[in-house]
């Protein structure tokens, strides 16, 4: 959540007693026991739970997702708490316990609220890098495995980024990227006495962005090699936020990733999907298509007309989860989606 935003509170979670997703890795084949027509569903949630009311409702939202027929997995795109609450180990453990209740595989990529913004006084004045270590030790205890129902996924654990995972389902290459709001964690930590980014902060962000870019390259390389239909990427940061007047100081750190997305999408014959949270308001657009203002903003050469971005509802708009359908070959688009209201 960017400091300049005023939006607050929660997003939805949910699952389904559904066909289990079989083990997959970067070079894995399609899951056995699944139909070969390329038709299945998964859920996307983010910026949830935000605040006490959503924390109380979250178990029922998990139950609803679990009870949704035919969901193969769920992806949480980060921010497991709001930006004005404590970043405690106890809170992290409580969320992990809820994630473990998913009866399908759950893939989680961190957001800024659970570590980069924890320097704030109302967050507990933590060292964000220490909180990042706590997030990894809480949620990524078994690198290469999902939360919820256990499947094997490819992981960047060897590079120190177990949260960056990838897998393949029936011609769709799926990957998470640990890229967050607050200018990918480069906004200063004044409460800790740092009016400008620290050397350790800059080094952490550089390494994390480098590995996110490497994840994008490897995912597209696998997709091209297998002649797959689509690439779907998931991250917390809204790099193309339409809800406020973005400045270069807000989003400058995202430039390497945006440039890589354009380069890789241009070289890929299929469709590209980018799912994010962060800005809290559902949106679907083509931020890197020819003529987009974001191409000039990030000083990008070329465009990516085949990239569609989807922002999930979050914070106080967290009244639904996104159910994504992977359509059968021959459909107008590889993916389609619907916002499913929470019933409790």
Coordinates of C-alpha atoms in Angstrom, one line a residue:
X1 CA 0.0 0.0 0.0
X2 CA 1.5 3.3 -1.0
X3 CA 1.8 5.9 1.8
X4 CA 0.0 8.4 -0.4
X5 CA -3.1 6.3 -0.8
X6 CA -6.1 6.7 1.4
X7 CA -7.7 3.4 0.8
X8 CA -7.8 1.0 3.7
X9 CA -9.0 -2.6 4.6
X10 CA -9.5 -6.1 3.5
X11 CA -9.7 -8.6 0.7
X12 CA -11.2 -11.9 0.4
X13 CA -10.1 -15.4 0.7
X14 CA -11.6 -18.7 -0.2
X15 CA -11.1 -22.2 -1.4
X16 CA -12.7 -25.3 -2.7
X17 CA -12.9 -29.0 -2.1
X18 CA -11.8 -29.6 -5.6
X19 CA -9.7 -31.7 -7.8
X20 CA -6.2 -31.7 -6.4
X21 CA -3.6 -29.9 -8.4
X22 CA -0.8 -32.4 -9.1
X23 CA 2.9 -31.8 -8.6
X24 CA 4.4 -29.4 -11.0
X25 CA 7.7 -27.6 -11.4
X26 CA 9.2 -25.4 -14.1
X27 CA 9.7 -28.4 -16.4
X28 CA 6.8 -30.4 -15.1
X29 CA 4.1 -31.9 -17.4
X30 CA 0.4 -31.4 -17.0
X31 CA -1.2 -32.8 -13.9
X32 CA -2.4 -36.4 -14.2
X33 CA -6.1 -37.0 -13.7
X34 CA -7.1 -33.7 -15.1
X35 CA -9.1 -33.3 -18.3
X36 CA -7.0 -32.5 -21.3
X37 CA -9.3 -29.8 -22.7
X38 CA -7.6 -27.0 -20.8
X39 CA -10.7 -26.0 -18.8
X40 CA -10.3 -25.4 -15.1
X41 CA -10.7 -22.6 -12.5
X42 CA -8.7 -21.0 -9.8
X43 CA -9.2 -18.2 -7.2
X44 CA -7.2 -15.0 -6.7
X45 CA -7.4 -12.9 -3.5
X46 CA -5.3 -10.1 -2.1
X47 CA -5.1 -7.2 0.5
X48 CA -7.0 -9.4 3.0
X49 CA -7.7 -9.6 5.8
X50 CA -7.6 -5.8 6.7
X51 CA -8.5 -5.0 10.2
X52 CA -10.4 -6.7 13.0
X53 CA -13.7 -7.2 11.2
X54 CA -12.1 -8.9 8.2
X55 CA -9.8 -11.0 10.5
X56 CA -13.0 -12.3 12.1
X57 CA -14.6 -13.0 8.8
X58 CA -11.6 -14.5 7.1
X59 CA -12.2 -18.1 8.3
X60 CA -15.6 -18.0 6.7
X61 CA -14.2 -16.6 3.5
X62 CA -11.7 -19.5 3.5
X63 CA -14.6 -21.9 4.0
X64 CA -16.5 -20.4 1.0
X65 CA -13.5 -20.7 -1.3
X66 CA -13.0 -24.3 -0.1
X67 CA -16.6 -25.0 -0.9
X68 CA -16.5 -23.5 -4.4
X69 CA -16.7 -26.3 -6.9
X70 CA -13.9 -27.1 -9.3
X71 CA -11.2 -24.7 -8.0
X72 CA -7.8 -26.1 -8.6
X73 CA -5.8 -23.6 -6.5
X74 CA -5.8 -20.2 -4.9
X75 CA -3.2 -17.4 -5.2
X76 CA -3.0 -14.6 -2.6
X77 CA -1.3 -11.6 -4.1
X78 CA -0.1 -10.1 -0.8
X79 CA -0.9 -7.7 2.0
X80 CA -2.2 -10.1 4.8
X81 CA -2.8 -7.1 7.0
X82 CA -3.7 -3.4 6.7
X83 CA -1.1 -0.6 6.8
X84 CA -1.8 0.6 10.3
X85 CA -1.7 -2.5 12.4
X86 CA 1.2 -4.3 14.3
X87 CA 3.5 -6.6 12.3
X88 CA 3.7 -9.2 15.1
X89 CA 4.8 -12.8 15.0
X90 CA 1.5 -13.8 16.6
X91 CA -0.4 -12.2 13.7
X92 CA 1.7 -13.9 11.1
X93 CA 1.2 -17.2 12.8
X94 CA -2.6 -16.7 12.9
X95 CA -2.7 -16.0 9.2
X96 CA -0.5 -19.0 8.5
X97 CA -3.0 -21.1 10.4
X98 CA -5.8 -19.9 8.2
X99 CA -3.7 -20.5 5.0
X100 CA -3.2 -24.1 6.2
X101 CA -7.0 -24.5 6.2
X102 CA -7.1 -24.3 2.4
X103 CA -8.1 -27.6 1.0
X104 CA -6.5 -26.8 -2.3
X105 CA -3.0 -25.6 -2.9
X106 CA -2.4 -22.0 -1.8
X107 CA 0.3 -19.8 -3.3
X108 CA 1.2 -16.6 -1.4
X109 CA 3.4 -13.8 -2.6
X110 CA 4.2 -11.1 0.1
X111 CA 3.0 -7.5 0.1
X112 CA 4.5 -4.4 1.6
X113 CA 2.1 -4.2 4.6
X114 CA 3.6 -7.3 6.2
X115 CA 7.2 -6.1 6.0
X116 CA 8.4 -3.0 4.1
X117 CA 5.9 -0.7 5.9
X118 CA 6.5 -2.2 9.4
X119 CA 8.8 0.7 10.2
X120 CA 5.7 2.8 10.9
X121 CA 5.0 3.7 14.5
X122 CA 1.5 2.2 14.4
X123 CA 3.0 -1.0 12.9
X124 CA 5.4 -1.4 15.8
X125 CA 8.5 0.4 14.5
X126 CA 10.1 -2.8 13.3
X127 CA 13.2 -3.2 11.1
X128 CA 11.5 -4.1 7.8
X129 CA 14.4 -6.5 6.8
X130 CA 13.9 -8.4 10.1
X131 CA 10.2 -8.6 9.4
X132 CA 11.0 -9.9 5.9
X133 CA 13.0 -12.7 7.5
X134 CA 10.1 -13.4 9.8
X135 CA 7.7 -13.6 6.8
X136 CA 9.9 -16.1 5.1
X137 CA 10.4 -18.2 8.2
X138 CA 6.6 -18.3 8.8
X139 CA 5.2 -18.9 5.4
X140 CA 8.0 -20.5 3.4
X141 CA 9.1 -23.2 5.8
X142 CA 9.1 -25.8 3.0
X143 CA 10.5 -24.2 -0.1
X144 CA 9.2 -25.7 -3.3
X145 CA 5.9 -26.6 -1.7
X146 CA 2.6 -24.8 -1.5
X147 CA 0.6 -23.9 1.5
X148 CA -2.8 -25.6 2.0
X149 CA -2.9 -28.8 0.0
X150 CA 0.7 -29.7 -0.8
X151 CA 2.0 -29.7 -4.3
X152 CA 5.6 -29.3 -5.6
X153 CA 6.4 -26.0 -7.4
X154 CA 9.7 -24.6 -8.8
X155 CA 11.2 -22.1 -6.3
X156 CA 14.0 -19.6 -6.3
X157 CA 15.1 -20.9 -2.9
X158 CA 18.7 -21.4 -4.1
X159 CA 18.9 -17.6 -4.7
X160 CA 17.3 -16.8 -1.4
X161 CA 13.8 -16.1 -2.7
X162 CA 11.6 -19.1 -1.7
X163 CA 8.5 -16.9 -2.2
X164 CA 9.1 -16.7 -6.0
X165 CA 7.5 -19.9 -7.4
X166 CA 6.4 -21.2 -10.7
X167 CA 4.3 -24.1 -12.1
X168 CA 2.4 -25.1 -15.2
X169 CA -1.2 -26.2 -15.7
X170 CA -2.4 -27.4 -19.1
X171 CA -0.5 -24.9 -21.3
X172 CA -0.6 -22.0 -18.8
X173 CA 2.7 -21.0 -17.2
X174 CA 2.1 -19.4 -13.8
X175 CA 4.7 -17.5 -11.6
X176 CA 4.7 -15.3 -8.6
X177 CA 7.0 -12.2 -8.3
X178 CA 7.9 -10.7 -4.9
X179 CA 7.4 -7.1 -6.0
X180 CA 5.6 -4.8 -3.6
X181 CA 4.1 -1.3 -3.2
X182 CA 5.9 1.5 -1.4
X183 CA 8.1 1.8 -4.5
X184 CA 9.1 -1.9 -4.1
X185 CA 10.2 -1.2 -0.6
X186 CA 12.5 1.8 -1.4
X187 CA 10.4 4.4 0.4
X188 CA 12.5 5.7 3.5
X189 CA 12.1 4.5 7.1
X190 CA 12.0 7.8 9.0
X191 CA 10.7 6.3 12.2
X192 CA 14.0 4.4 12.4
X193 CA 16.0 7.5 11.8
X194 CA 16.5 7.0 8.0
X195 CA 15.3 9.9 5.9
X196 CA 16.6 8.3 2.8
X197 CA 16.9 4.6 1.8
X198 CA 19.7 2.8 3.6
X199 CA 22.4 0.8 1.8
X200 CA 21.0 -2.4 3.1
X201 CA 17.5 -1.4 1.9
X202 CA 18.8 -0.6 -1.6
X203 CA 20.8 -3.9 -1.8
X204 CA 17.8 -5.9 -0.7
X205 CA 15.5 -4.3 -3.3
X206 CA 18.1 -4.6 -6.1
X207 CA 18.5 -8.3 -5.4
X208 CA 14.8 -8.9 -5.1
X209 CA 14.0 -7.1 -8.4
X210 CA 16.9 -8.9 -10.2
X211 CA 15.3 -12.2 -9.2
X212 CA 11.8 -11.1 -10.2
X213 CA 13.2 -10.2 -13.6
X214 CA 14.9 -13.5 -13.8
X215 CA 11.7 -15.2 -12.9
X216 CA 9.9 -13.5 -15.7
X217 CA 12.6 -14.4 -18.2
X218 CA 12.6 -18.1 -17.2
X219 CA 8.8 -18.3 -17.2
X220 CA 8.5 -16.9 -20.7
X221 CA 11.4 -19.1 -22.0
X222 CA 9.6 -22.2 -20.7
X223 CA 6.3 -21.0 -22.3
X224 CA 8.0 -20.4 -25.7
X225 CA 9.8 -23.7 -25.6
X226 CA 6.6 -25.6 -25.0
X227 CA 4.5 -23.4 -27.3
X228 CA 2.1 -22.7 -24.4
X229 CA -1.0 -20.6 -24.7
X230 CA -0.5 -18.1 -21.9
X231 CA 1.7 -16.7 -19.2
X232 CA 0.1 -15.6 -15.9
X233 CA 2.1 -13.5 -13.4
X234 CA 1.1 -12.6 -9.9
X235 CA 2.5 -9.8 -7.7
X236 CA 1.3 -7.4 -5.0
X237 CA 2.4 -4.0 -6.5
X238 CA 0.1 -2.0 -8.7
X239 CA 2.7 -0.6 -11.1
X240 CA 0.0 1.2 -13.1
X241 CA -2.2 2.5 -10.4
X242 CA -5.2 4.5 -11.8
X243 CA -6.5 5.6 -8.3
X244 CA -4.1 8.5 -7.8
X245 CA -1.6 10.8 -9.5
X246 CA 1.5 8.5 -9.5
X247 CA 4.9 10.2 -9.2
X248 CA 8.3 8.9 -10.2
X249 CA 9.3 8.7 -6.5
X250 CA 6.3 6.4 -6.0
X251 CA 7.1 3.9 -8.8
X252 CA 10.6 4.4 -10.1
X253 CA 11.8 1.0 -8.8
X254 CA 9.4 -0.9 -11.1
X255 CA 11.1 0.3 -14.3
X256 CA 13.3 -2.8 -14.8
X257 CA 10.3 -5.2 -14.4
X258 CA 8.1 -3.1 -16.7
X259 CA 10.7 -3.1 -19.4
X260 CA 11.2 -6.8 -19.1
X261 CA 7.5 -7.4 -19.3
X262 CA 7.3 -5.5 -22.6
X263 CA 10.4 -7.3 -24.0
X264 CA 9.2 -10.8 -23.1
X265 CA 5.5 -10.2 -24.0
X266 CA 6.5 -8.9 -27.4
X267 CA 8.5 -12.1 -28.1
X268 CA 5.7 -14.4 -27.0
X269 CA 2.9 -15.5 -29.4
X270 CA 0.4 -16.2 -26.6
X271 CA -1.5 -14.1 -24.2
X272 CA 0.0 -12.5 -21.0
X273 CA -1.9 -11.8 -17.8
X274 CA -0.6 -9.8 -14.8
X275 CA -2.6 -10.1 -11.6
X276 CA -2.0 -7.6 -8.7
X277 CA -3.5 -6.2 -5.6
X278 CA -2.2 -3.0 -3.8
X279 CA -4.7 -0.4 -5.2
X280 CA -7.7 -2.3 -3.8
X281 CA -10.2 -1.5 -6.6
X282 CA -11.1 -4.1 -9.2
X283 CA -9.7 -3.1 -12.6
X284 CA -8.9 -4.8 -15.9
X285 CA -6.9 -3.0 -18.6
X286 CA -3.9 -3.1 -21.0
X287 CA -1.4 -0.7 -19.4
X288 CA 1.4 -1.5 -21.8
X289 CA -0.5 -1.4 -25.1
X290 CA 0.5 1.0 -27.8
X291 CA -0.3 4.6 -26.8
X292 CA -0.5 3.9 -23.1
X293 CA 0.8 6.7 -20.8
X294 CA 2.8 4.1 -18.8
X295 CA 5.1 3.5 -21.7
X296 CA 6.3 7.1 -21.5
X297 CA 6.2 7.0 -17.7
X298 CA 8.6 4.1 -17.5
X299 CA 10.6 5.1 -20.6
X300 CA 9.8 1.9 -22.4
X301 CA 10.6 1.1 -26.0
X302 CA 7.9 -0.8 -27.8
X303 CA 4.6 -2.0 -26.3
X304 CA 2.8 -5.2 -25.2
X305 CA -0.7 -5.3 -26.7
X306 CA -1.0 -9.0 -25.6
X307 CA -0.7 -8.2 -21.9
X308 CA -3.8 -7.8 -19.8
X309 CA -3.6 -6.6 -16.2
X310 CA -6.2 -7.5 -13.5
X311 CA -6.4 -5.8 -10.1
X312 CA -8.4 -7.7 -7.4
X313 CA -10.7 -6.0 -4.9
X314 CA -9.1 -5.4 -1.5
X315 CA -9.2 -3.4 1.6
X316 CA -12.7 -2.0 2.2
X317 CA -13.7 -3.3 -1.3
X318 CA -12.9 -6.8 -0.1
X319 CA -16.4 -8.2 -0.7
X320 CA -15.5 -10.8 -3.2
X321 CA -12.8 -13.1 -4.6
X322 CA -11.8 -13.5 -8.2
X323 CA -12.7 -16.8 -9.9
X324 CA -10.6 -17.2 -13.0
X325 CA -11.5 -19.7 -15.7
X326 CA -8.9 -21.2 -18.0
X327 CA -10.9 -21.6 -21.2
X328 CA -10.8 -24.4 -23.6
X329 CA -8.6 -24.0 -26.7
X330 CA -10.4 -22.1 -29.4
X331 CA -12.1 -19.6 -27.0
X332 CA -11.7 -15.9 -27.7
X333 CA -9.3 -15.6 -24.8
X334 CA -7.3 -18.0 -22.7
X335 CA -8.6 -16.6 -19.4
X336 CA -11.8 -15.1 -18.2
X337 CA -12.9 -14.2 -14.7
X338 CA -15.8 -13.3 -12.4
X339 CA -16.0 -11.6 -9.0
X340 CA -17.7 -13.9 -6.6
X341 CA -19.3 -12.1 -3.6
X342 CA -18.6 -13.4 -0.1
X343 CA -21.8 -14.6 1.5
X344 CA -20.8 -14.0 5.1

